[in-house]
Amino acid sequence: MSYSKEALREKRCTPCEGGIDPLDEATILRLIESLDTQWTVVDDNRVLCRSIEFAGFNRVMSFVNAVAWIANTEGHHPVIELRYGAVTIRWTTHAIDGLSVNDFICAAKTDQLLESV
């Protein structure tokens, strides 16, 4: 399984209620190559994480609201930590306690938001 950044952005998340295995390390490594380089895989390959700095709280909130729109549209919701001038986004698939393609789809769409800032 391999997707370009553009292909990931065009895909839609599929509901995950569990019952599938998380992505294996080799698949994670292939998919992360499609994302901007600032994404890291943490927590024993269970979380896709990126921190972004902004000039001020209003920009942080605008970005967080845009990520929330993506999350609601895709039915896949991240953990978001925000503070003045910075935000950390953590995508994971809670139902499988690991990463799924949904996490990479949403990360690619998050990257796309940053390209327009």
Tab-separated table of N, CA, C and O in Angstrom:
chain	number	residue	atom	x	y	z
A	1	MET	N	0.845	-1.168	0.000
A	1	MET	CA	0.000	0.000	0.000
A	1	MET	C	0.892	1.233	0.000
A	1	MET	O	1.731	1.397	0.850
A	2	SER	N	0.697	2.096	-0.982
A	2	SER	CA	1.471	3.322	-1.052
A	2	SER	C	0.599	4.394	-1.674
A	2	SER	O	-0.102	4.142	-2.648
A	3	TYR	N	0.635	5.564	-1.096
A	3	TYR	CA	-0.157	6.674	-1.597
A	3	TYR	C	0.731	7.903	-1.701
A	3	TYR	O	1.553	8.154	-0.840
A	4	SER	N	0.496	8.701	-2.717
A	4	SER	CA	1.149	9.997	-2.787
A	4	SER	C	0.386	10.957	-1.879
A	4	SER	O	-0.737	10.675	-1.455
A	5	LYS	N	0.989	12.100	-1.599
A	5	LYS	CA	0.320	13.119	-0.786
A	5	LYS	C	-1.007	13.509	-1.429
A	5	LYS	O	-2.030	13.622	-0.760
A	6	GLU	N	-1.005	13.685	-2.749
A	6	GLU	CA	-2.215	14.080	-3.456
A	6	GLU	C	-3.287	12.995	-3.367
A	6	GLU	O	-4.465	13.287	-3.183
A	7	ALA	N	-2.883	11.738	-3.491
A	7	ALA	CA	-3.848	10.641	-3.400
A	7	ALA	C	-4.452	10.549	-1.998
A	7	ALA	O	-5.660	10.332	-1.854
A	8	LEU	N	-3.630	10.738	-0.976
A	8	LEU	CA	-4.153	10.718	0.392
A	8	LEU	C	-5.163	11.845	0.599
A	8	LEU	O	-6.199	11.652	1.242
A	9	ARG	N	-4.880	13.016	0.050
A	9	ARG	CA	-5.787	14.157	0.209
A	9	ARG	C	-7.133	13.925	-0.464
A	9	ARG	O	-8.141	14.474	-0.054
A	10	GLU	N	-7.144	13.127	-1.518
A	10	GLU	CA	-8.383	12.856	-2.249
A	10	GLU	C	-9.213	11.740	-1.606
A	10	GLU	O	-10.403	11.644	-1.868
A	11	LYS	N	-8.584	10.915	-0.782
A	11	LYS	CA	-9.283	9.798	-0.157
A	11	LYS	C	-10.183	10.293	0.965
A	11	LYS	O	-10.001	11.384	1.491
A	12	ARG	N	-11.154	9.481	1.334
A	12	ARG	CA	-12.026	9.748	2.473
A	12	ARG	C	-11.781	8.667	3.518
A	12	ARG	O	-11.473	7.521	3.198
A	13	CYS	N	-11.921	9.036	4.758
A	13	CYS	CA	-11.775	8.065	5.841
A	13	CYS	C	-12.926	7.069	5.803
A	13	CYS	O	-14.052	7.420	5.446
A	14	THR	N	-12.607	5.842	6.177
A	14	THR	CA	-13.645	4.822	6.313
A	14	THR	C	-13.836	4.555	7.798
A	14	THR	O	-12.859	4.502	8.556
A	15	PRO	N	-15.075	4.406	8.234
A	15	PRO	CA	-15.316	4.180	9.662
A	15	PRO	C	-14.554	2.958	10.172
A	15	PRO	O	-14.440	1.945	9.487
A	16	CYS	N	-14.005	3.087	11.367
A	16	CYS	CA	-13.270	1.984	11.986
A	16	CYS	C	-13.837	1.756	13.378
A	16	CYS	O	-13.717	2.612	14.252
A	17	GLU	N	-14.452	0.611	13.559
A	17	GLU	CA	-15.013	0.244	14.858
A	17	GLU	C	-14.181	-0.825	15.545
A	17	GLU	O	-14.641	-1.467	16.474
A	18	GLY	N	-12.976	-1.040	15.039
A	18	GLY	CA	-12.120	-2.091	15.593
A	18	GLY	C	-12.196	-3.327	14.717
A	18	GLY	O	-12.751	-3.316	13.625
A	19	GLY	N	-11.617	-4.401	15.217
A	19	GLY	CA	-11.656	-5.659	14.485
A	19	GLY	C	-10.650	-5.768	13.359
A	19	GLY	O	-10.669	-6.741	12.608
A	20	ILE	N	-9.785	-4.769	13.214
A	20	ILE	CA	-8.706	-4.837	12.229
A	20	ILE	C	-7.395	-4.559	12.953
A	20	ILE	O	-7.390	-3.987	14.035
A	21	ASP	N	-6.323	-4.973	12.330
A	21	ASP	CA	-5.012	-4.717	12.924
A	21	ASP	C	-4.540	-3.310	12.572
A	21	ASP	O	-4.828	-2.809	11.484
A	22	PRO	N	-3.780	-2.686	13.481
A	22	PRO	CA	-3.139	-1.421	13.130
A	22	PRO	C	-2.138	-1.657	12.002
A	22	PRO	O	-1.715	-2.788	11.743
A	23	LEU	N	-1.760	-0.582	11.334
A	23	LEU	CA	-0.762	-0.690	10.267
A	23	LEU	C	0.560	-1.204	10.834
A	23	LEU	O	0.942	-0.855	11.947
A	24	ASP	N	1.251	-2.016	10.042
A	24	ASP	CA	2.559	-2.506	10.469
A	24	ASP	C	3.617	-1.435	10.194
A	24	ASP	O	3.375	-0.460	9.482
A	25	GLU	N	4.784	-1.617	10.780
A	25	GLU	CA	5.841	-0.617	10.699
A	25	GLU	C	6.260	-0.316	9.269
A	25	GLU	O	6.487	0.843	8.905
A	26	ALA	N	6.345	-1.332	8.423
A	26	ALA	CA	6.757	-1.111	7.035
A	26	ALA	C	5.743	-0.234	6.296
A	26	ALA	O	6.122	0.669	5.546
A	27	THR	N	4.476	-0.467	6.519
A	27	THR	CA	3.427	0.333	5.873
A	27	THR	C	3.452	1.760	6.408
A	27	THR	O	3.324	2.722	5.644
A	28	ILE	N	3.637	1.910	7.710
A	28	ILE	CA	3.731	3.241	8.312
A	28	ILE	C	4.884	4.018	7.686
A	28	ILE	O	4.724	5.184	7.315
A	29	LEU	N	6.030	3.385	7.536
A	29	LEU	CA	7.193	4.064	6.954
A	29	LEU	C	6.937	4.496	5.516
A	29	LEU	O	7.350	5.580	5.093
A	30	ARG	N	6.232	3.654	4.750
A	30	ARG	CA	5.911	4.025	3.365
A	30	ARG	C	4.934	5.201	3.332
A	30	ARG	O	5.087	6.125	2.544
A	31	LEU	N	3.923	5.168	4.198
A	31	LEU	CA	2.918	6.230	4.189
A	31	LEU	C	3.462	7.555	4.711
A	31	LEU	O	3.097	8.617	4.205
A	32	ILE	N	4.318	7.506	5.714
A	32	ILE	CA	4.838	8.765	6.273
A	32	ILE	C	5.696	9.508	5.254
A	32	ILE	O	5.798	10.738	5.308
A	33	GLU	N	6.261	8.798	4.299
A	33	GLU	CA	7.032	9.448	3.232
A	33	GLU	C	6.159	10.357	2.371
A	33	GLU	O	6.667	11.260	1.712
A	34	SER	N	4.852	10.127	2.373
A	34	SER	CA	3.919	10.943	1.594
A	34	SER	C	3.573	12.252	2.278
A	34	SER	O	2.989	13.134	1.658
A	35	LEU	N	3.913	12.381	3.547
A	35	LEU	CA	3.559	13.567	4.324
A	35	LEU	C	4.714	14.541	4.395
A	35	LEU	O	5.851	14.203	4.066
A	36	ASP	N	4.414	15.757	4.875
A	36	ASP	CA	5.478	16.713	5.131
A	36	ASP	C	6.419	16.128	6.188
A	36	ASP	O	6.000	15.352	7.041
A	37	THR	N	7.650	16.537	6.146
A	37	THR	CA	8.682	15.915	6.986
A	37	THR	C	8.519	16.168	8.483
A	37	THR	O	9.172	15.516	9.276
A	38	GLN	N	7.654	17.083	8.875
A	38	GLN	CA	7.529	17.397	10.294
A	38	GLN	C	6.711	16.374	11.078
A	38	GLN	O	6.634	16.439	12.295
A	39	TRP	N	6.077	15.428	10.437
A	39	TRP	CA	5.305	14.404	11.139
A	39	TRP	C	6.245	13.348	11.713
A	39	TRP	O	7.220	12.950	11.070
A	40	THR	N	5.945	12.908	12.920
A	40	THR	CA	6.697	11.813	13.529
A	40	THR	C	5.716	10.764	14.024
A	40	THR	O	4.554	11.060	14.316
A	41	VAL	N	6.204	9.558	14.110
A	41	VAL	CA	5.410	8.460	14.660
A	41	VAL	C	5.930	8.218	16.070
A	41	VAL	O	7.128	8.034	16.274
A	42	VAL	N	5.032	8.253	17.035
A	42	VAL	CA	5.404	8.138	18.447
A	42	VAL	C	4.550	7.074	19.122
A	42	VAL	O	3.641	6.508	18.512
A	43	ASP	N	4.838	6.853	20.394
A	43	ASP	CA	4.074	5.898	21.218
A	43	ASP	C	4.016	4.504	20.589
A	43	ASP	O	2.936	3.954	20.343
A	44	ASP	N	5.191	3.955	20.304
A	44	ASP	CA	5.286	2.604	19.744
A	44	ASP	C	4.469	2.421	18.465
A	44	ASP	O	3.712	1.461	18.316
A	45	ASN	N	4.607	3.377	17.528
A	45	ASN	CA	3.927	3.338	16.225
A	45	ASN	C	2.412	3.439	16.332
A	45	ASN	O	1.692	2.977	15.443
A	46	ARG	N	1.919	4.060	17.401
A	46	ARG	CA	0.467	4.177	17.578
A	46	ARG	C	-0.079	5.565	17.288
A	46	ARG	O	-1.292	5.723	17.165
A	47	VAL	N	0.792	6.574	17.178
A	47	VAL	CA	0.333	7.962	17.032
A	47	VAL	C	1.181	8.687	15.997
A	47	VAL	O	2.407	8.571	15.987
A	48	LEU	N	0.508	9.454	15.156
A	48	LEU	CA	1.149	10.321	14.176
A	48	LEU	C	1.050	11.741	14.723
A	48	LEU	O	-0.047	12.228	14.996
A	49	CYS	N	2.186	12.399	14.907
A	49	CYS	CA	2.233	13.645	15.672
A	49	CYS	C	2.969	14.740	14.910
A	49	CYS	O	3.974	14.475	14.244
A	50	ARG	N	2.446	15.965	15.046
A	50	ARG	CA	3.139	17.127	14.471
A	50	ARG	C	2.842	18.352	15.330
A	50	ARG	O	1.698	18.587	15.717
A	51	SER	N	3.865	19.143	15.618
A	51	SER	CA	3.713	20.418	16.312
A	51	SER	C	3.984	21.542	15.320
A	51	SER	O	4.891	21.449	14.498
A	52	ILE	N	3.169	22.600	15.408
A	52	ILE	CA	3.275	23.721	14.494
A	52	ILE	C	3.248	25.006	15.300
A	52	ILE	O	2.430	25.147	16.212
A	53	GLU	N	4.127	25.931	14.955
A	53	GLU	CA	4.141	27.236	15.614
A	53	GLU	C	3.487	28.269	14.717
A	53	GLU	O	3.611	28.214	13.490
A	54	PHE	N	2.778	29.214	15.353
A	54	PHE	CA	2.091	30.296	14.652
A	54	PHE	C	2.422	31.621	15.315
A	54	PHE	O	2.814	31.658	16.474
A	55	ALA	N	2.190	32.689	14.590
A	55	ALA	CA	2.391	34.028	15.127
A	55	ALA	C	1.104	34.479	15.819
A	55	ALA	O	0.274	35.144	15.230
A	56	GLY	N	0.921	34.035	17.038
A	56	GLY	CA	-0.217	34.506	17.815
A	56	GLY	C	-1.330	33.502	17.994
A	56	GLY	O	-1.464	32.520	17.269
A	57	PHE	N	-2.136	33.782	18.997
A	57	PHE	CA	-3.218	32.888	19.400
A	57	PHE	C	-4.337	32.819	18.361
A	57	PHE	O	-4.905	31.748	18.136
A	58	ASN	N	-4.660	33.930	17.705
A	58	ASN	CA	-5.735	33.912	16.706
A	58	ASN	C	-5.432	32.952	15.568
A	58	ASN	O	-6.322	32.251	15.089
A	59	ARG	N	-4.181	32.906	15.139
A	59	ARG	CA	-3.810	31.972	14.064
A	59	ARG	C	-3.885	30.519	14.536
A	59	ARG	O	-4.288	29.643	13.793
A	60	VAL	N	-3.496	30.294	15.778
A	60	VAL	CA	-3.623	28.947	16.342
A	60	VAL	C	-5.087	28.519	16.314
A	60	VAL	O	-5.423	27.422	15.870
A	61	MET	N	-5.961	29.383	16.790
A	61	MET	CA	-7.379	29.035	16.859
A	61	MET	C	-7.990	28.846	15.474
A	61	MET	O	-8.805	27.941	15.263
A	62	SER	N	-7.596	29.655	14.516
A	62	SER	CA	-8.090	29.491	13.148
A	62	SER	C	-7.677	28.134	12.590
A	62	SER	O	-8.474	27.423	11.968
A	63	PHE	N	-6.419	27.776	12.822
A	63	PHE	CA	-5.929	26.478	12.358
A	63	PHE	C	-6.657	25.336	13.059
A	63	PHE	O	-7.094	24.378	12.410
A	64	VAL	N	-6.813	25.424	14.366
A	64	VAL	CA	-7.508	24.373	15.125
A	64	VAL	C	-8.939	24.213	14.619
A	64	VAL	O	-9.432	23.087	14.457
A	65	ASN	N	-9.615	25.316	14.347
A	65	ASN	CA	-10.985	25.229	13.823
A	65	ASN	C	-11.011	24.572	12.451
A	65	ASN	O	-11.929	23.795	12.149
A	66	ALA	N	-10.019	24.836	11.618
A	66	ALA	CA	-9.951	24.199	10.307
A	66	ALA	C	-9.685	22.697	10.443
A	66	ALA	O	-10.282	21.885	9.726
A	67	VAL	N	-8.813	22.315	11.365
A	67	VAL	CA	-8.570	20.885	11.618
A	67	VAL	C	-9.843	20.232	12.154
A	67	VAL	O	-10.183	19.104	11.771
A	68	ALA	N	-10.577	20.927	13.003
A	68	ALA	CA	-11.838	20.395	13.533
A	68	ALA	C	-12.839	20.158	12.399
A	68	ALA	O	-13.571	19.157	12.400
A	69	TRP	N	-12.854	21.046	11.423
A	69	TRP	CA	-13.744	20.872	10.268
A	69	TRP	C	-13.357	19.607	9.498
A	69	TRP	O	-14.225	18.811	9.128
A	70	ILE	N	-12.065	19.413	9.265
A	70	ILE	CA	-11.602	18.183	8.599
A	70	ILE	C	-12.030	16.963	9.405
A	70	ILE	O	-12.564	15.997	8.864
A	71	ALA	N	-11.780	17.003	10.708
A	71	ALA	CA	-12.104	15.866	11.581
A	71	ALA	C	-13.589	15.519	11.510
A	71	ALA	O	-13.957	14.338	11.391
A	72	ASN	N	-14.441	16.515	11.575
A	72	ASN	CA	-15.876	16.246	11.516
A	72	ASN	C	-16.309	15.755	10.149
A	72	ASN	O	-17.143	14.858	10.040
A	73	THR	N	-15.726	16.312	9.101
A	73	THR	CA	-16.043	15.875	7.740
A	73	THR	C	-15.636	14.415	7.529
A	73	THR	O	-16.363	13.640	6.907
A	74	GLU	N	-14.468	14.047	8.048
A	74	GLU	CA	-13.940	12.700	7.859
A	74	GLU	C	-14.443	11.705	8.908
A	74	GLU	O	-14.255	10.501	8.748
A	75	GLY	N	-15.031	12.196	9.990
A	75	GLY	CA	-15.469	11.293	11.055
A	75	GLY	C	-14.294	10.656	11.773
A	75	GLY	O	-14.380	9.523	12.255
A	76	HIS	N	-13.185	11.388	11.836
A	76	HIS	CA	-11.960	10.873	12.447
A	76	HIS	C	-11.322	12.025	13.215
A	76	HIS	O	-10.987	13.053	12.617
A	77	HIS	N	-11.182	11.891	14.511
A	77	HIS	CA	-10.868	13.041	15.361
A	77	HIS	C	-9.524	12.894	16.070
A	77	HIS	O	-9.269	11.869	16.695
A	78	PRO	N	-8.702	13.949	15.994
A	78	PRO	CA	-7.378	13.917	16.625
A	78	PRO	C	-7.427	14.387	18.070
A	78	PRO	O	-8.429	14.923	18.540
A	79	VAL	N	-6.327	14.203	18.731
A	79	VAL	CA	-6.073	14.871	20.002
A	79	VAL	C	-5.358	16.160	19.628
A	79	VAL	O	-4.377	16.142	18.884
A	80	ILE	N	-5.874	17.280	20.116
A	80	ILE	CA	-5.295	18.584	19.791
A	80	ILE	C	-4.882	19.267	21.084
A	80	ILE	O	-5.686	19.421	21.994
A	81	GLU	N	-3.613	19.664	21.141
A	81	GLU	CA	-3.096	20.428	22.276
A	81	GLU	C	-2.733	21.805	21.755
A	81	GLU	O	-1.926	21.932	20.836
A	82	LEU	N	-3.357	22.832	22.331
A	82	LEU	CA	-3.038	24.169	21.858
A	82	LEU	C	-2.548	25.036	22.993
A	82	LEU	O	-2.859	24.824	24.157
A	83	ARG	N	-1.730	25.987	22.609
A	83	ARG	CA	-1.193	26.968	23.541
A	83	ARG	C	-0.911	28.225	22.731
A	83	ARG	O	-0.998	28.206	21.509
A	84	TYR	N	-0.586	29.289	23.397
A	84	TYR	CA	-0.322	30.533	22.675
A	84	TYR	C	0.813	30.317	21.669
A	84	TYR	O	1.917	29.931	22.047
A	85	GLY	N	0.509	30.518	20.401
A	85	GLY	CA	1.525	30.456	19.366
A	85	GLY	C	1.909	29.075	18.878
A	85	GLY	O	2.801	28.944	18.046
A	86	ALA	N	1.247	28.028	19.348
A	86	ALA	CA	1.621	26.678	18.892
A	86	ALA	C	0.476	25.701	19.098
A	86	ALA	O	-0.401	25.896	19.947
A	87	VAL	N	0.504	24.640	18.313
A	87	VAL	CA	-0.483	23.569	18.422
A	87	VAL	C	0.215	22.240	18.110
A	87	VAL	O	1.145	22.192	17.307
A	88	THR	N	-0.221	21.185	18.783
A	88	THR	CA	0.245	19.835	18.484
A	88	THR	C	-0.969	19.003	18.100
A	88	THR	O	-1.973	18.993	18.811
A	89	ILE	N	-0.860	18.332	16.960
A	89	ILE	CA	-1.923	17.467	16.448
A	89	ILE	C	-1.448	16.027	16.560
A	89	ILE	O	-0.330	15.703	16.153
A	90	ARG	N	-2.296	15.167	17.111
A	90	ARG	CA	-1.985	13.741	17.244
A	90	ARG	C	-3.113	12.937	16.616
A	90	ARG	O	-4.217	12.911	17.149
A	91	TRP	N	-2.812	12.307	15.487
A	91	TRP	CA	-3.787	11.435	14.833
A	91	TRP	C	-3.523	9.998	15.257
A	91	TRP	O	-2.382	9.537	15.240
A	92	THR	N	-4.565	9.294	15.634
A	92	THR	CA	-4.494	7.870	15.955
A	92	THR	C	-5.879	7.287	15.767
A	92	THR	O	-6.878	8.016	15.755
A	93	THR	N	-5.955	5.993	15.603
A	93	THR	CA	-7.251	5.324	15.486
A	93	THR	C	-7.498	4.600	16.804
A	93	THR	O	-6.952	3.523	17.050
A	94	HIS	N	-8.291	5.231	17.653
A	94	HIS	CA	-8.503	4.741	19.013
A	94	HIS	C	-9.090	3.330	19.039
A	94	HIS	O	-8.728	2.530	19.903
A	95	ALA	N	-9.959	3.001	18.095
A	95	ALA	CA	-10.639	1.699	18.092
A	95	ALA	C	-9.669	0.532	17.915
A	95	ALA	O	-9.986	-0.592	18.307
A	96	ILE	N	-8.494	0.800	17.326
A	96	ILE	CA	-7.511	-0.276	17.126
A	96	ILE	C	-6.221	-0.016	17.897
A	96	ILE	O	-5.250	-0.757	17.742
A	97	ASP	N	-6.205	1.057	18.689
A	97	ASP	CA	-5.036	1.430	19.490
A	97	ASP	C	-3.771	1.480	18.636
A	97	ASP	O	-2.734	0.933	18.978
A	98	GLY	N	-3.913	2.137	17.488
A	98	GLY	CA	-2.774	2.253	16.587
A	98	GLY	C	-3.119	3.101	15.382
A	98	GLY	O	-4.131	3.810	15.367
A	99	LEU	N	-2.294	3.012	14.373
A	99	LEU	CA	-2.473	3.813	13.168
A	99	LEU	C	-3.212	3.051	12.079
A	99	LEU	O	-3.001	1.847	11.895
A	100	SER	N	-4.076	3.782	11.382
A	100	SER	CA	-4.760	3.262	10.200
A	100	SER	C	-4.520	4.249	9.056
A	100	SER	O	-3.975	5.343	9.260
A	101	VAL	N	-4.949	3.896	7.868
A	101	VAL	CA	-4.820	4.800	6.734
A	101	VAL	C	-5.558	6.107	7.024
A	101	VAL	O	-5.140	7.179	6.581
A	102	ASN	N	-6.636	6.056	7.806
A	102	ASN	CA	-7.387	7.274	8.146
A	102	ASN	C	-6.479	8.344	8.747
A	102	ASN	O	-6.641	9.533	8.461
A	103	ASP	N	-5.542	7.934	9.580
A	103	ASP	CA	-4.648	8.893	10.222
A	103	ASP	C	-3.780	9.609	9.193
A	103	ASP	O	-3.554	10.821	9.292
A	104	PHE	N	-3.331	8.907	8.192
A	104	PHE	CA	-2.485	9.492	7.157
A	104	PHE	C	-3.304	10.364	6.199
A	104	PHE	O	-2.820	11.386	5.725
A	105	ILE	N	-4.545	9.973	5.943
A	105	ILE	CA	-5.447	10.806	5.144
A	105	ILE	C	-5.630	12.154	5.838
A	105	ILE	O	-5.483	13.217	5.220
A	106	CYS	N	-5.937	12.118	7.119
A	106	CYS	CA	-6.173	13.361	7.860
A	106	CYS	C	-4.899	14.182	8.029
A	106	CYS	O	-4.942	15.422	7.980
A	107	ALA	N	-3.767	13.531	8.198
A	107	ALA	CA	-2.498	14.261	8.291
A	107	ALA	C	-2.196	14.964	6.966
A	107	ALA	O	-1.751	16.115	6.958
A	108	ALA	N	-2.442	14.297	5.846
A	108	ALA	CA	-2.208	14.923	4.536
A	108	ALA	C	-3.122	16.125	4.347
A	108	ALA	O	-2.708	17.158	3.809
A	109	LYS	N	-4.351	16.030	4.813
A	109	LYS	CA	-5.284	17.159	4.710
A	109	LYS	C	-4.872	18.283	5.666
A	109	LYS	O	-5.049	19.460	5.347
A	110	THR	N	-4.297	17.932	6.803
A	110	THR	CA	-3.763	18.934	7.720
A	110	THR	C	-2.598	19.671	7.066
A	110	THR	O	-2.513	20.902	7.144
A	111	ASP	N	-1.712	18.936	6.414
A	111	ASP	CA	-0.598	19.560	5.682
A	111	ASP	C	-1.112	20.544	4.637
A	111	ASP	O	-0.563	21.628	4.453
A	112	GLN	N	-2.178	20.174	3.961
A	112	GLN	CA	-2.736	21.026	2.917
A	112	GLN	C	-3.213	22.365	3.498
A	112	GLN	O	-3.048	23.406	2.878
A	113	LEU	N	-3.770	22.334	4.700
A	113	LEU	CA	-4.162	23.593	5.360
A	113	LEU	C	-2.955	24.515	5.523
A	113	LEU	O	-3.052	25.721	5.328
A	114	LEU	N	-1.835	23.926	5.928
A	114	LEU	CA	-0.641	24.724	6.196
A	114	LEU	C	-0.044	25.333	4.936
A	114	LEU	O	0.633	26.350	4.984
A	115	GLU	N	-0.292	24.731	3.799
A	115	GLU	CA	0.225	25.257	2.543
A	115	GLU	C	-0.467	26.563	2.156
A	115	GLU	O	0.094	27.363	1.426
A	116	SER	N	-1.673	26.771	2.692
A	116	SER	CA	-2.409	27.982	2.325
A	116	SER	C	-2.244	29.103	3.353
A	116	SER	O	-2.814	30.166	3.211
A	117	VAL	N	-1.450	28.842	4.414
A	117	VAL	CA	-1.263	29.853	5.465
A	117	VAL	C	-0.214	30.853	5.038
A	117	VAL	O	0.793	30.569	4.498
